[in-house]
Short mmCIF file of C-alpha atoms and ligand atoms in Angstrom, two decimals:
data_model
loop_
_atom_site.label_atom_id
_atom_site.label_comp_id
_atom_site.label_asym_id
_atom_site.label_seq_id
_atom_site.Cartn_x
_atom_site.Cartn_y
_atom_site.Cartn_z
CA MET I 1 31.26 -10.70 0.95
CA GLN I 2 30.16 -13.87 -0.82
CA ASP I 3 28.80 -15.27 2.45
CA ALA I 4 26.86 -12.09 3.03
CA VAL I 5 25.24 -12.39 -0.38
CA VAL I 6 24.21 -15.97 0.29
CA PHE I 7 22.77 -14.97 3.64
CA VAL I 8 20.79 -12.05 2.23
CA TYR I 9 19.58 -14.27 -0.55
CA ALA I 10 18.31 -16.98 1.80
CA LYS I 11 16.46 -14.48 3.95
CA ARG I 12 14.91 -12.59 1.06
CA LEU I 13 13.93 -15.78 -0.69
CA ASP I 14 11.65 -16.66 2.21
CA ASP I 15 10.09 -13.19 2.37
CA ASP I 16 9.64 -12.93 -1.35
CA THR I 17 8.34 -16.45 -1.77
CA ARG I 18 5.64 -15.65 0.77
CA ARG I 19 4.88 -12.25 -0.72
CA HIS I 20 4.63 -13.56 -4.25
CA SER I 21 3.30 -17.04 -3.59
CA ARG I 22 -0.06 -16.32 -5.20
CA PHE I 23 1.61 -14.92 -8.29
CA ILE I 24 3.96 -17.90 -8.49
CA ARG I 25 1.19 -20.49 -8.06
CA ASN I 26 -0.87 -18.93 -10.81
CA SER I 27 1.86 -18.61 -13.36
CA GLY I 28 2.58 -22.15 -14.56
CA ALA I 29 5.86 -23.96 -15.12
CA ILE I 30 8.20 -20.99 -15.53
CA MET I 31 7.00 -19.36 -12.38
CA SER I 32 7.16 -22.51 -10.28
CA GLY I 33 10.86 -22.65 -11.11
CA MET I 34 11.19 -19.14 -9.73
CA ARG I 35 10.73 -20.43 -6.21
CA GLU I 36 14.15 -22.08 -6.45
CA ALA I 37 15.87 -19.39 -8.48
CA GLY I 38 14.50 -16.64 -6.21
CA ILE I 39 13.36 -13.53 -8.01
CA HIS I 40 13.37 -10.47 -5.75
CA TYR I 41 11.35 -7.42 -6.61
CA ARG I 42 12.06 -4.52 -4.28
CA VAL I 43 15.54 -4.02 -5.67
CA GLU I 44 16.00 -0.38 -4.77
CA HIS I 45 14.81 -0.99 -1.24
CA ASP I 46 16.31 -4.41 -0.44
CA PHE I 47 19.33 -4.61 -2.76
CA PRO I 48 20.48 -1.03 -3.42
CA ASP I 49 24.14 -2.07 -3.76
CA TYR I 50 23.23 -4.18 -6.78
CA LEU I 51 22.14 -1.10 -8.71
CA ARG I 52 25.72 0.17 -8.93
CA ASP I 53 29.29 -0.88 -9.53
CA GLU I 54 32.67 0.77 -8.94
CA SER I 55 31.90 3.41 -11.59
CA ARG I 56 29.48 4.72 -8.92
CA ARG I 57 26.79 5.10 -11.54
CA ILE I 58 23.40 4.18 -10.11
CA GLY I 59 20.83 2.29 -12.18
CA TRP I 60 17.37 0.88 -11.62
CA ALA I 61 15.76 -2.55 -12.03
CA GLU I 62 12.43 -4.31 -11.67
CA SER I 63 13.85 -7.52 -10.20
CA ILE I 64 17.04 -9.35 -9.25
CA SER I 65 18.07 -13.00 -8.88
CA PHE I 66 21.09 -14.87 -7.53
CA PRO I 67 21.03 -18.21 -9.38
CA ALA I 68 23.30 -20.94 -8.03
CA SER I 69 23.08 -23.42 -10.91
CA VAL I 70 22.72 -23.54 -14.68
CA THR I 71 19.08 -24.58 -14.29
CA GLU I 72 18.42 -21.52 -12.18
CA VAL I 73 20.16 -19.23 -14.69
CA ARG I 74 17.85 -20.62 -17.37
CA GLU I 75 14.80 -20.06 -15.16
CA CYS I 76 15.77 -16.49 -14.38
CA LEU I 77 16.29 -15.67 -18.05
CA ALA I 78 12.93 -17.28 -18.81
CA TYR I 79 11.41 -15.00 -16.20
CA ALA I 80 12.94 -11.90 -17.85
CA ARG I 81 11.72 -13.08 -21.26
CA SER I 82 8.23 -13.73 -19.94
CA ARG I 83 8.13 -10.10 -18.79
CA LYS I 84 9.71 -8.86 -22.04
CA GLU I 85 12.45 -7.29 -19.95
CA PRO I 86 16.18 -7.05 -20.63
CA ALA I 87 18.59 -8.84 -18.28
CA THR I 88 21.82 -7.31 -16.98
CA VAL I 89 24.47 -9.85 -15.97
CA GLN I 90 26.49 -9.12 -12.85
CA GLY I 91 29.64 -10.64 -11.40
CA ALA I 92 31.30 -8.93 -8.44
CA ARG I 93 30.30 -5.37 -9.55
CA THR I 94 33.86 -4.11 -9.41
CA GLY I 95 33.63 -2.86 -13.01
CA ILE I 96 34.49 0.78 -13.59
CA THR I 97 32.53 1.25 -16.82
CA ALA I 98 29.02 0.58 -15.45
CA GLY I 99 28.63 -2.58 -17.57
CA ALA I 100 26.93 -4.33 -14.64
CA VAL I 101 24.66 -1.38 -13.81
CA PRO I 102 21.09 -2.16 -14.92
CA GLU I 103 18.89 0.25 -16.81
CA GLY I 104 15.59 -1.39 -15.95
CA GLY I 105 14.58 -5.04 -16.33
CA HIS I 106 16.11 -7.97 -14.50
CA VAL I 107 19.51 -8.26 -12.79
CA LEU I 108 21.11 -11.69 -13.05
CA ASN I 109 23.78 -11.77 -10.36
CA LEU I 110 26.13 -14.76 -10.65
CA SER I 111 28.08 -14.30 -7.43
CA ARG I 112 26.72 -17.58 -6.00
CA MET I 113 28.15 -19.64 -8.86
CA GLN I 114 31.68 -19.82 -7.53
CA LYS I 115 32.74 -23.46 -7.76
CA ILE I 116 35.97 -24.87 -9.12
CA LEU I 117 34.71 -27.68 -11.33
CA SER I 118 37.92 -29.44 -12.37
CA PHE I 119 41.67 -29.23 -12.91
CA ALA I 120 43.42 -30.84 -15.87
CA ARG I 121 47.14 -31.41 -16.36
CA THR I 122 47.01 -32.71 -19.93
CA PRO I 123 47.22 -31.81 -22.75
CA SER I 124 48.13 -28.56 -20.97
CA PRO I 125 47.31 -27.39 -17.45
CA SER I 126 43.91 -25.77 -17.12
CA VAL I 127 41.11 -25.20 -14.68
CA VAL I 128 37.34 -25.18 -15.25
CA VAL I 129 35.39 -22.80 -13.02
CA GLN I 130 32.02 -21.19 -12.55
CA PRO I 131 31.78 -17.47 -13.37
CA GLY I 132 31.28 -16.09 -9.85
CA LEU I 133 34.66 -17.32 -8.59
CA SER I 134 36.89 -14.37 -7.69
CA LEU I 135 40.43 -13.86 -8.97
CA GLU I 136 41.71 -14.21 -5.42
CA GLU I 137 39.89 -17.54 -4.96
CA LEU I 138 41.10 -18.75 -8.33
CA ARG I 139 44.72 -17.93 -7.51
CA THR I 140 44.52 -19.64 -4.13
CA ALA I 141 42.95 -22.76 -5.62
CA VAL I 142 45.57 -22.98 -8.39
CA ARG I 143 48.40 -22.51 -5.89
CA GLU I 144 47.04 -25.16 -3.53
CA GLU I 145 46.15 -27.66 -6.25
CA THR I 146 49.49 -27.41 -8.09
CA GLY I 147 51.76 -26.74 -5.11
CA GLY I 148 52.67 -23.36 -6.62
CA LYS I 149 54.00 -24.92 -9.84
CA TRP I 150 51.41 -23.29 -12.13
CA PHE I 151 49.80 -19.89 -12.09
CA PHE I 152 47.18 -17.74 -13.75
CA PRO I 153 48.87 -14.55 -15.00
CA PRO I 154 46.09 -11.94 -15.57
CA ASP I 155 46.23 -9.31 -12.85
CA PRO I 156 43.63 -6.55 -13.22
CA THR I 157 44.50 -5.16 -9.75
CA GLU I 158 41.05 -5.83 -8.26
CA THR I 159 41.30 -9.37 -6.92
CA SER I 160 37.65 -9.57 -5.86
CA ALA I 161 36.62 -9.37 -9.55
CA SER I 162 34.83 -12.49 -10.79
CA VAL I 163 35.98 -14.73 -13.62
CA GLY I 164 32.77 -14.00 -15.59
CA GLY I 165 33.26 -10.24 -15.23
CA MET I 166 36.93 -10.40 -16.19
CA ILE I 167 36.11 -12.45 -19.26
CA ALA I 168 33.27 -10.13 -20.21
CA CYS I 169 35.54 -7.06 -20.12
CA ASN I 170 38.69 -8.85 -21.33
CA ALA I 171 40.47 -7.55 -18.25
CA SER I 172 44.11 -6.70 -18.59
CA GLY I 173 46.32 -5.01 -16.02
CA ALA I 174 49.90 -4.35 -15.08
CA ARG I 175 51.30 -7.67 -16.27
CA SER I 176 49.55 -7.55 -19.67
CA PHE I 177 52.72 -5.83 -20.87
CA PHE I 178 54.25 -9.30 -21.04
CA TYR I 179 51.45 -11.83 -20.49
CA GLY I 180 48.73 -10.18 -22.59
CA PRO I 181 45.06 -9.70 -21.71
CA PHE I 182 42.56 -12.13 -20.20
CA ARG I 183 41.42 -13.57 -23.55
CA ARG I 184 44.78 -15.27 -24.01
CA TYR I 185 43.96 -17.57 -21.10
CA VAL I 186 40.35 -18.43 -21.99
CA THR I 187 40.34 -21.77 -23.81
CA GLY I 188 36.70 -22.80 -23.48
CA LEU I 189 33.37 -21.20 -22.56
CA ARG I 190 29.91 -22.48 -21.88
CA ILE I 191 27.46 -19.75 -22.77
CA MET I 192 23.72 -19.40 -22.24
CA LEU I 193 21.95 -17.20 -24.75
CA PHE I 194 19.00 -15.04 -23.74
CA ASP I 195 16.56 -17.62 -25.15
CA GLY I 196 17.94 -20.22 -22.71
CA SER I 197 19.85 -22.26 -25.30
CA THR I 198 23.43 -23.18 -24.45
CA LEU I 199 26.62 -23.61 -26.41
CA LEU I 200 30.17 -24.79 -25.83
CA ILE I 201 32.80 -22.81 -27.65
CA ARG I 202 36.47 -23.81 -27.76
CA ARG I 203 39.64 -22.00 -28.72
CA GLY I 204 41.23 -23.52 -31.80
CA VAL I 205 38.06 -25.43 -32.69
CA ASP I 206 35.29 -22.94 -33.45
CA ARG I 207 36.57 -20.46 -36.00
CA ALA I 208 35.24 -17.91 -38.46
CA HIS I 209 35.81 -18.33 -42.21
CA ASN I 210 36.95 -14.89 -43.27
CA ARG I 211 34.23 -12.93 -41.48
CA ASN I 212 31.50 -15.58 -41.71
CA PHE I 213 30.63 -17.55 -38.63
CA GLU I 214 28.52 -20.52 -37.62
CA ILE I 215 28.04 -21.76 -34.08
CA LYS I 216 26.11 -24.89 -33.08
CA THR I 217 24.05 -24.80 -29.90
CA ASP I 218 23.85 -27.84 -27.60
CA SER I 219 20.38 -28.62 -28.98
CA GLY I 220 21.79 -28.82 -32.52
CA SER I 221 20.52 -25.58 -34.03
CA THR I 222 22.95 -23.36 -35.91
CA LEU I 223 23.56 -19.67 -35.39
CA GLY I 224 25.34 -17.95 -38.21
CA GLY I 225 26.09 -14.59 -39.74
CA LEU I 226 28.64 -12.08 -40.85
CA LEU I 227 31.00 -10.41 -38.39
CA PRO I 228 31.41 -6.61 -38.50
CA SER I 229 33.94 -5.43 -41.06
CA TYR I 230 35.93 -2.97 -38.91
CA ARG I 231 39.62 -3.52 -38.14
CA ILE I 232 40.92 -3.77 -34.58
CA PRO I 233 43.80 -1.30 -34.04
CA ALA I 234 47.25 -2.75 -33.39
CA VAL I 235 47.46 -1.35 -29.84
CA LYS I 236 46.05 -2.69 -26.60
CA ASN I 237 42.32 -2.40 -27.16
CA ALA I 238 39.10 -3.43 -25.41
CA SER I 239 36.46 -1.38 -27.20
CA GLY I 240 33.70 -2.98 -29.26
CA TYR I 241 33.39 -6.64 -30.17
CA TYR I 242 36.70 -8.28 -31.00
CA VAL I 243 36.67 -9.30 -34.67
CA GLN I 244 39.31 -10.59 -37.06
CA ASP I 245 39.32 -12.63 -40.25
CA GLU I 246 39.47 -16.37 -39.42
CA MET I 247 39.15 -15.51 -35.76
CA ASP I 248 38.62 -17.90 -32.90
CA LEU I 249 34.93 -17.36 -32.20
CA ILE I 250 35.49 -17.60 -28.47
CA ASP I 251 37.06 -14.14 -28.74
CA LEU I 252 33.72 -12.70 -29.81
CA PHE I 253 32.39 -13.48 -26.33
CA VAL I 254 35.51 -12.34 -24.46
CA GLY I 255 35.11 -8.59 -24.03
CA ALA I 256 31.44 -8.57 -25.08
CA GLU I 257 30.34 -7.23 -21.66
CA GLY I 258 27.61 -9.85 -21.33
CA THR I 259 25.73 -8.54 -24.37
CA LEU I 260 25.92 -11.80 -26.35
CA GLY I 261 25.19 -14.31 -23.60
CA VAL I 262 25.84 -15.41 -20.04
CA VAL I 263 29.15 -17.16 -19.36
CA TYR I 264 28.21 -19.97 -16.97
CA GLU I 265 31.43 -22.01 -17.14
CA ALA I 266 34.98 -21.16 -18.22
CA GLU I 267 38.09 -23.20 -18.96
CA LEU I 268 41.24 -21.21 -18.21
CA ARG I 269 44.80 -21.97 -19.24
CA LEU I 270 47.54 -22.00 -16.61
CA ILE I 271 51.25 -21.47 -17.15
CA LEU I 272 54.42 -22.37 -15.27
CA ASN I 273 54.96 -20.13 -12.28
CA PRO I 274 58.33 -18.36 -12.62
CA PRO I 275 60.32 -19.17 -9.46
CA VAL I 276 61.79 -15.68 -9.11
CA GLN I 277 59.46 -12.69 -9.06
CA PHE I 278 60.39 -9.28 -7.80
CA GLY I 279 59.24 -5.69 -8.03
CA LEU I 280 60.97 -2.35 -7.72
CA LEU I 281 59.43 1.07 -7.16
CA ALA I 282 61.72 3.91 -8.23
CA CYS I 283 61.35 7.62 -7.48
CA LEU I 284 62.16 10.01 -10.34
CA PRO I 285 62.71 13.76 -10.05
CA SER I 286 60.05 14.60 -12.65
CA GLU I 287 57.46 13.15 -15.01
CA LYS I 288 59.79 13.87 -17.92
CA SER I 289 62.58 11.76 -16.43
CA ALA I 290 60.08 8.99 -15.62
CA LEU I 291 58.95 8.89 -19.27
CA ALA I 292 62.56 8.82 -20.48
CA LEU I 293 63.29 5.92 -18.12
CA VAL I 294 60.24 4.00 -19.33
CA ARG I 295 61.26 4.46 -22.95
CA GLN I 296 64.80 3.27 -22.28
CA VAL I 297 63.86 0.20 -20.21
CA ARG I 298 61.10 -0.77 -22.62
CA GLU I 299 63.36 -0.58 -25.65
CA GLN I 300 65.88 -2.85 -23.94
CA ALA I 301 63.11 -5.29 -22.99
CA ARG I 302 61.53 -5.32 -26.46
CA MET I 303 64.87 -6.42 -27.94
CA ARG I 304 64.82 -9.66 -25.88
CA PRO I 305 61.46 -10.00 -24.11
CA ALA I 306 61.90 -13.51 -22.71
CA GLN I 307 65.37 -12.92 -21.25
CA SER I 308 64.54 -9.47 -19.91
CA GLY I 309 61.79 -10.91 -17.71
CA LEU I 310 60.12 -7.49 -17.53
CA VAL I 311 56.40 -8.19 -17.08
CA ALA I 312 55.04 -4.84 -15.87
CA MET I 313 55.81 -1.12 -15.83
CA GLU I 314 53.43 1.09 -13.89
CA PHE I 315 53.47 4.86 -13.54
CA PHE I 316 52.37 7.11 -10.66
CA ASP I 317 52.33 10.86 -11.08
CA HIS I 318 52.92 13.27 -8.26
CA GLY I 319 49.17 13.62 -7.59
CA ALA I 320 48.69 9.85 -7.28
CA LEU I 321 51.60 9.61 -4.83
CA GLU I 322 50.23 12.49 -2.78
CA LEU I 323 46.75 11.03 -2.74
CA VAL I 324 47.88 7.70 -1.32
CA GLY I 325 50.25 9.48 1.07
CA ALA I 326 47.45 11.71 2.35
CA ASP I 327 45.36 8.62 2.89
CA SER I 328 48.06 7.37 5.30
CA THR I 329 48.03 4.09 3.38
CA ALA I 330 51.49 4.81 1.99
CA VAL I 331 52.88 5.44 5.45
CA GLU I 332 51.44 2.17 6.71
CA LEU I 333 52.82 0.35 3.69
CA GLY I 334 56.24 1.97 4.01
CA VAL I 335 56.14 3.62 0.56
CA PRO I 336 59.09 5.96 0.00
CA ALA I 337 58.20 9.65 -0.26
CA CYS I 338 58.71 10.67 -3.91
CA ALA I 339 58.84 14.31 -4.90
CA GLY I 340 58.36 13.92 -8.67
CA ALA I 341 56.90 10.71 -10.08
CA ALA I 342 57.40 6.98 -9.55
CA VAL I 343 57.67 3.92 -11.80
CA TYR I 344 57.07 0.35 -10.69
CA PHE I 345 58.85 -2.50 -12.50
CA GLU I 346 58.08 -6.19 -12.11
CA PHE I 347 60.33 -9.01 -13.30
CA HIS I 348 59.65 -12.76 -13.56
CA GLY I 349 62.41 -15.27 -14.22
CA ASP I 350 64.63 -18.07 -13.05
CA GLY I 351 67.35 -18.23 -10.38
CA GLN I 352 69.37 -15.82 -8.22
CA ASP I 353 71.58 -14.73 -11.15
CA PHE I 354 68.52 -13.53 -12.97
CA LEU I 355 67.52 -11.31 -10.07
CA GLU I 356 71.00 -9.86 -9.62
CA ASN I 357 71.52 -9.19 -13.33
CA ARG I 358 68.16 -7.48 -13.74
CA VAL I 359 68.64 -5.30 -10.66
CA SER I 360 72.08 -4.26 -11.83
CA GLU I 361 70.89 -3.46 -15.40
CA LEU I 362 67.90 -1.55 -14.14
CA GLY I 363 70.13 0.28 -11.66
CA GLN I 364 72.15 1.70 -14.55
CA SER I 365 69.04 3.00 -16.31
CA LEU I 366 67.73 4.46 -13.08
CA GLU I 367 70.98 6.29 -12.48
CA GLN I 368 71.11 7.64 -16.04
CA ASN I 369 67.63 9.09 -15.62
CA GLY I 370 68.25 10.72 -12.26
CA ALA I 371 66.36 8.26 -10.03
CA ASP I 372 66.96 8.45 -6.31
CA LEU I 373 68.68 5.09 -5.74
CA ASP I 374 68.60 5.43 -1.95
CA ASN I 375 64.88 5.84 -2.11
CA ALA I 376 63.96 2.81 -4.26
CA TRP I 377 61.78 0.03 -2.89
CA LEU I 378 62.88 -3.48 -3.88
CA ALA I 379 60.41 -6.25 -3.09
CA ALA I 380 61.71 -9.79 -3.52
CA SER I 381 59.59 -11.73 -1.03
CA ASP I 382 55.88 -12.55 -1.39
CA GLN I 383 55.17 -10.35 1.59
CA GLU I 384 57.01 -7.33 0.16
CA MET I 385 55.42 -7.87 -3.25
CA GLY I 386 52.05 -7.95 -1.53
CA ARG I 387 52.75 -4.55 0.04
CA LEU I 388 53.78 -3.07 -3.30
CA LYS I 389 50.60 -4.38 -4.87
CA ALA I 390 48.52 -3.00 -2.03
CA PHE I 391 50.10 0.37 -2.75
CA ARG I 392 49.17 0.14 -6.45
CA HIS I 393 45.65 -0.84 -5.55
CA ALA I 394 45.39 2.03 -3.06
CA VAL I 395 45.41 4.70 -5.80
CA PRO I 396 42.18 3.76 -7.66
CA GLU I 397 40.60 2.81 -4.34
CA ALA I 398 41.34 6.27 -2.90
CA VAL I 399 39.94 7.91 -6.03
CA ASN I 400 36.75 5.84 -5.84
CA ARG I 401 36.34 6.67 -2.17
CA ILE I 402 36.73 10.42 -2.72
CA VAL I 403 34.31 10.44 -5.65
CA GLY I 404 31.85 8.39 -3.58
CA GLU I 405 32.03 11.03 -0.83
CA ARG I 406 31.59 13.93 -3.25
CA LYS I 407 28.64 12.22 -4.86
CA LYS I 408 26.72 12.67 -1.63
CA THR I 409 26.55 16.43 -2.23
CA ALA I 410 26.75 16.35 -6.05
CA PRO I 411 24.86 13.18 -7.07
CA GLU I 412 25.31 13.80 -10.81
CA ILE I 413 29.09 13.33 -10.72
CA THR I 414 30.96 10.06 -11.27
CA LYS I 415 34.63 9.30 -11.49
CA LEU I 416 36.02 10.32 -14.86
CA GLY I 417 38.75 7.89 -15.80
CA THR I 418 40.45 7.49 -19.17
CA ASP I 419 41.37 4.09 -20.54
CA LEU I 420 43.25 5.08 -23.68
CA ALA I 421 46.28 3.18 -24.99
CA VAL I 422 48.41 4.69 -27.76
CA PRO I 423 51.33 3.34 -29.84
CA ASP I 424 54.82 3.59 -28.30
CA ASP I 425 55.76 6.61 -30.42
CA HIS I 426 52.93 8.70 -29.02
CA LEU I 427 53.46 8.34 -25.27
CA GLU I 428 55.04 11.75 -24.65
CA GLU I 429 52.52 13.39 -26.98
CA ILE I 430 49.45 12.00 -25.19
CA MET I 431 50.92 12.85 -21.77
CA ALA I 432 51.49 16.44 -22.92
CA LEU I 433 47.91 16.58 -24.19
CA TYR I 434 46.59 15.37 -20.82
CA ARG I 435 48.68 17.92 -18.93
CA GLU I 436 47.66 20.82 -21.16
CA GLY I 437 43.91 20.11 -20.79
CA LEU I 438 44.02 19.50 -17.04
CA GLU I 439 45.97 22.69 -16.39
CA ARG I 440 43.81 24.77 -18.74
CA LEU I 441 40.65 23.76 -16.88
CA GLY I 442 42.17 23.54 -13.39
CA LEU I 443 40.73 20.08 -12.70
CA GLU I 444 41.83 17.99 -9.73
CA HIS I 445 43.29 14.74 -11.04
CA VAL I 446 45.76 11.89 -10.69
CA ILE I 447 47.55 9.96 -13.45
CA PHE I 448 48.68 6.38 -12.95
CA GLY I 449 48.69 3.02 -14.70
CA HIS I 450 50.12 0.76 -17.31
CA ILE I 451 52.79 2.91 -18.87
CA GLY I 452 54.50 -0.12 -20.42
CA ASP I 453 51.54 -0.28 -22.84
CA ASN I 454 51.24 3.55 -23.01
CA HIS I 455 47.96 3.03 -21.19
CA VAL I 456 47.79 5.35 -18.22
CA HIS I 457 44.56 6.27 -16.47
CA VAL I 458 43.82 9.95 -16.02
CA ASN I 459 41.33 10.13 -13.17
CA ILE I 460 39.60 13.47 -12.78
CA LEU I 461 38.03 14.05 -9.38
CA PRO I 462 35.22 16.53 -10.10
CA ARG I 463 34.16 18.66 -7.15
CA ASN I 464 30.82 19.69 -8.65
CA ALA I 465 28.56 19.30 -11.68
CA ASP I 466 30.33 22.07 -13.59
CA GLU I 467 33.73 20.38 -13.26
CA TYR I 468 32.16 17.06 -14.16
CA GLU I 469 30.84 18.49 -17.44
CA LYS I 470 34.18 20.15 -18.21
CA GLY I 471 35.96 16.86 -17.52
CA ARG I 472 33.61 14.93 -19.79
CA LYS I 473 34.24 17.33 -22.66
CA LEU I 474 37.96 17.07 -22.11
CA TYR I 475 37.74 13.28 -22.29
CA HIS I 476 35.98 13.51 -25.63
CA GLU I 477 38.78 15.77 -26.90
CA TRP I 478 41.42 13.28 -25.76
CA THR I 479 39.58 10.31 -27.19
CA ARG I 480 39.28 11.98 -30.58
CA ALA I 481 42.98 12.87 -30.49
CA ALA I 482 44.01 9.32 -29.50
CA VAL I 483 41.88 7.65 -32.17
C1 FAD D 501 40.59 -0.78 -8.17
C2 FAD D 501 40.39 -1.36 -9.55
C3 FAD D 501 41.46 -1.46 -10.42
C4 FAD D 501 41.27 -2.00 -11.70
N1 FAD D 501 42.34 -2.10 -12.54
C5 FAD D 501 42.17 -2.66 -13.75
C6 FAD D 501 43.26 -2.83 -14.64
O1 FAD D 501 44.37 -2.46 -14.32
N2 FAD D 501 43.03 -3.39 -15.86
C7 FAD D 501 41.78 -3.83 -16.23
O2 FAD D 501 41.61 -4.36 -17.33
N3 FAD D 501 40.74 -3.69 -15.41
C8 FAD D 501 40.90 -3.11 -14.20
N4 FAD D 501 39.83 -2.97 -13.37
C9 FAD D 501 38.53 -3.41 -13.86
C10 FAD D 501 38.36 -4.90 -13.63
O3 FAD D 501 38.90 -5.59 -14.73
C11 FAD D 501 36.87 -5.16 -13.54
O4 FAD D 501 36.42 -4.50 -12.37
C12 FAD D 501 36.53 -6.63 -13.42
O5 FAD D 501 37.08 -7.38 -14.45
C13 FAD D 501 35.03 -6.81 -13.45
O6 FAD D 501 34.72 -8.03 -12.84
P1 FAD D 501 33.37 -8.15 -12.00
O7 FAD D 501 33.20 -9.55 -11.60
O8 FAD D 501 33.33 -7.16 -10.91
O9 FAD D 501 32.31 -7.79 -13.12
P2 FAD D 501 31.08 -6.82 -13.07
O10 FAD D 501 31.52 -5.43 -12.74
O11 FAD D 501 30.03 -7.39 -12.22
O12 FAD D 501 30.65 -6.87 -14.59
C14 FAD D 501 31.51 -6.39 -15.60
C15 FAD D 501 30.92 -6.73 -16.97
O13 FAD D 501 30.90 -8.13 -17.14
C16 FAD D 501 29.59 -8.60 -17.44
N5 FAD D 501 29.50 -9.93 -16.82
C17 FAD D 501 29.77 -10.24 -15.54
N6 FAD D 501 29.66 -11.56 -15.35
C18 FAD D 501 29.32 -12.09 -16.54
C19 FAD D 501 29.07 -13.41 -16.99
N7 FAD D 501 29.16 -14.47 -16.18
N8 FAD D 501 28.72 -13.59 -18.29
C20 FAD D 501 28.63 -12.54 -19.15
N9 FAD D 501 28.87 -11.28 -18.77
C21 FAD D 501 29.22 -11.06 -17.48
C22 FAD D 501 28.68 -7.54 -16.88
O14 FAD D 501 27.43 -7.53 -17.55
C23 FAD D 501 29.48 -6.28 -17.14
O15 FAD D 501 29.30 -5.87 -18.47
C24 FAD D 501 39.98 -2.44 -12.10
C25 FAD D 501 38.90 -2.33 -11.22
C26 FAD D 501 39.09 -1.79 -9.96
C27 FAD D 501 37.92 -1.68 -9.03
#
């Protein structure tokens, strides 16, 4: 995909340079820079894919660029400023909240900035990369550079996502149950503000004083102010700007969805790669028994998190299992047929004893909660783990595909997906609330996701505009109840 973008870019650059050469020649220093940065104007016609992301929402834009260097990023922002237009930053456009979908103005697509700039082993292992590098490319580079000794834990399922995009939405994922969200691994950022000025911001160095902050730009000017006064809830949370008293100011930019500046370089922390990693998918007779199992295993893990090695717990309801099964993906992957619901567990640790002890402990909990032990899928090799992950990925992919198809006849619909996390005590309550609303309105849906953090995704698949509206209202009800 990256190659295709570069190819399209090179071709369009020639066409556009010719088409706009008069305009460029007459427009002074800023515009002469545009020849290199490549501003393209017929976005809807020539670059329709760049008006949408995985949310399937479709936007509009006056122009788009694919800068390949910091200088070009600066030139493209100067162009947007000269036109008094907003700029929407894009990474790989895998986002599911339409953050990369423009609403007019200029699209700054960073997919060509995909270099690994450096690796460091001291004081602690880290890697410095450009924002367009994908998670998959990052993982491969870390594995090859360190011989598999170090790894980068965040795992937001979609491995084509770019580093810039994952920083901007503070991506989490299955393993956040143990490893935490993306921000935990961002130790330094180089940011370009909309006015073209740049700043370097480092974890542990640039901090707020209470809620007051001051940041120095590279040219020596100071930006300062007062952070918002709201409190971040003590559950997994990615809404709004992250603020805390005495906070590391880098965290203001992580999760800011590109609204505060463009990330053009990131330093990411690596950690030791646990030598033993395995996953297990268990079939449960019902959703109720799956929730009871989750509660039991989680309580055991919370008592001794490091020894338990439990890094992820993912849930699949009956609808999600059926959807992937109907797609024939499950058959190809060899997924066991589950009648009720399924839970995926992932463990990271050390040595063969670790694996055997965890499997035996988990086996007891599975048995107590009525799991079908003959129908469990244990993945201990990289290849098997890869198949389990492909299965997990297949659920949101299938949903996106179906909604994409339905959109052809009902253009106003989009996927409706919740992203609500609640405290441990409220898991059963929120699940009951979801079930009640979905049944009351008869909406087609699947439920899957990060049950370890009480953060499942309810995906409604609206068949028409009426169902879409009903689904939206239901989501507002749920959001109010969760908050
Ligand atoms: C199948 C699937 C499963 C997923 N599962 C999970 C999950 O389990 N957990 C989870 O947390 N997420 C999940 N996601 C969402 C995932 O985290 C995002 O899709 C991804 O992080 C976005 O990266 P991107 O490069 O595609 O960014 P884009 O979609 O291009 O952009 C996302 C946001 O980042 C901003 N942005 C992009 N680059 C920069 C930059 N360099 N500087 C400043 N702002 C920038 C954009 O303006 C936008 O606001 C899933 C997505 C898919 C498709």
